[in-house]
């Protein structure tokens, strides 16, 4: 669930619901990864376990970090780096 992420057990793993977390799971031999999805204001599907990015944003005080994902555009989400400094991969 949410990829092979850091669960505060002292291991060095990526932040949950990040591309790195899913790639780590697949590299470790996990065949399937369950994830939660949300729809942005401009109707992009994104991986998101929480209603907002407040818990996972590098700057939890940033204006958009506490706003519901459904009330943000995809561009708004892309502007919020995660706790580890990574950003979501751009859409192709």
Short mmCIF file of C-alpha atoms in Angstrom, two decimals:
data_model
loop_
_atom_site.label_atom_id
_atom_site.label_comp_id
_atom_site.label_asym_id
_atom_site.label_seq_id
_atom_site.Cartn_x
_atom_site.Cartn_y
_atom_site.Cartn_z
CA UNK A 1 0.00 0.00 0.00
CA UNK A 2 1.47 3.37 -1.13
CA UNK A 3 4.59 1.64 -2.46
CA UNK A 4 7.68 0.44 -0.59
CA UNK A 5 7.90 3.60 1.48
CA UNK A 6 9.55 4.74 4.69
CA UNK A 7 7.42 3.57 7.57
CA UNK A 8 9.68 5.05 10.27
CA UNK A 9 11.46 1.76 10.86
CA UNK A 10 14.92 3.20 10.42
CA UNK A 11 15.44 2.07 6.84
CA UNK A 12 16.21 4.41 4.01
CA UNK A 13 13.17 4.18 1.76
CA UNK A 14 11.34 6.77 -0.35
CA UNK A 15 8.34 8.81 0.68
CA UNK A 16 4.96 7.11 0.21
CA UNK A 17 2.98 7.43 -3.02
CA UNK A 18 6.07 8.68 -4.86
CA UNK A 19 7.35 7.17 -8.07
CA UNK A 20 10.47 6.13 -6.13
CA UNK A 21 8.30 4.21 -3.63
CA UNK A 22 6.62 2.20 -6.37
CA UNK A 23 9.86 1.59 -8.25
CA UNK A 24 11.44 0.35 -4.99
CA UNK A 25 8.55 -2.03 -4.46
CA UNK A 26 8.81 -3.43 -7.98
CA UNK A 27 12.61 -3.75 -7.67
CA UNK A 28 12.10 -5.65 -4.39
CA UNK A 29 9.90 -8.13 -6.26
CA UNK A 30 6.46 -6.83 -5.35
CA UNK A 31 4.23 -7.69 -8.30
CA UNK A 32 1.27 -5.45 -7.44
CA UNK A 33 1.01 -2.17 -5.55
CA UNK A 34 -2.30 -0.84 -4.30
CA UNK A 35 -2.67 2.93 -4.30
CA UNK A 36 -5.20 5.64 -3.56
CA UNK A 37 -6.14 8.10 -6.27
CA UNK A 38 -7.70 11.55 -6.32
CA UNK A 39 -8.96 13.88 -9.01
CA UNK A 40 -7.55 17.39 -9.27
CA UNK A 41 -9.69 20.43 -9.99
CA UNK A 42 -8.69 20.25 -13.67
CA UNK A 43 -9.50 16.51 -13.71
CA UNK A 44 -6.08 14.86 -13.59
CA UNK A 45 -5.84 11.57 -11.73
CA UNK A 46 -3.07 11.62 -9.11
CA UNK A 47 -1.84 9.26 -6.39
CA UNK A 48 -2.89 10.61 -3.01
CA UNK A 49 -3.61 8.85 0.27
CA UNK A 50 -4.54 11.99 2.22
CA UNK A 51 -7.09 14.67 1.36
CA UNK A 52 -4.27 17.23 1.12
CA UNK A 53 -0.47 17.22 0.93
CA UNK A 54 -0.04 18.90 4.31
CA UNK A 55 1.50 15.79 5.93
CA UNK A 56 3.86 15.05 3.02
CA UNK A 57 4.74 18.52 1.71
CA UNK A 58 8.27 19.80 2.29
CA UNK A 59 6.72 23.04 3.55
CA UNK A 60 3.55 22.09 5.42
CA UNK A 61 2.87 25.80 5.91
CA UNK A 62 2.81 26.53 2.16
CA UNK A 63 -0.52 27.97 1.09
CA UNK A 64 -1.56 25.01 -1.09
CA UNK A 65 -0.31 22.22 1.18
CA UNK A 66 -3.46 22.20 3.32
CA UNK A 67 -5.91 22.68 0.45
CA UNK A 68 -7.90 19.62 -0.62
CA UNK A 69 -6.37 17.93 -3.67
CA UNK A 70 -9.72 18.19 -5.44
CA UNK A 71 -9.56 21.97 -5.07
CA UNK A 72 -6.07 22.26 -6.62
CA UNK A 73 -5.03 22.12 -10.25
CA UNK A 74 -2.39 19.66 -11.42
CA UNK A 75 0.00 22.60 -11.78
CA UNK A 76 -0.64 23.59 -8.14
CA UNK A 77 0.26 20.06 -7.00
CA UNK A 78 3.40 20.00 -9.11
CA UNK A 79 4.58 23.16 -7.36
CA UNK A 80 4.64 21.43 -3.95
CA UNK A 81 7.83 19.43 -3.31
CA UNK A 82 7.47 16.42 -1.00
CA UNK A 83 9.26 15.99 2.35
CA UNK A 84 12.29 14.42 0.68
CA UNK A 85 12.53 17.33 -1.78
CA UNK A 86 11.25 15.31 -4.72
CA UNK A 87 8.48 16.47 -6.99
CA UNK A 88 5.94 14.36 -8.82
CA UNK A 89 7.08 13.24 -12.27
CA UNK A 90 5.68 15.49 -14.99
CA UNK A 91 2.83 14.11 -17.07
CA UNK A 92 3.83 12.81 -20.46
#
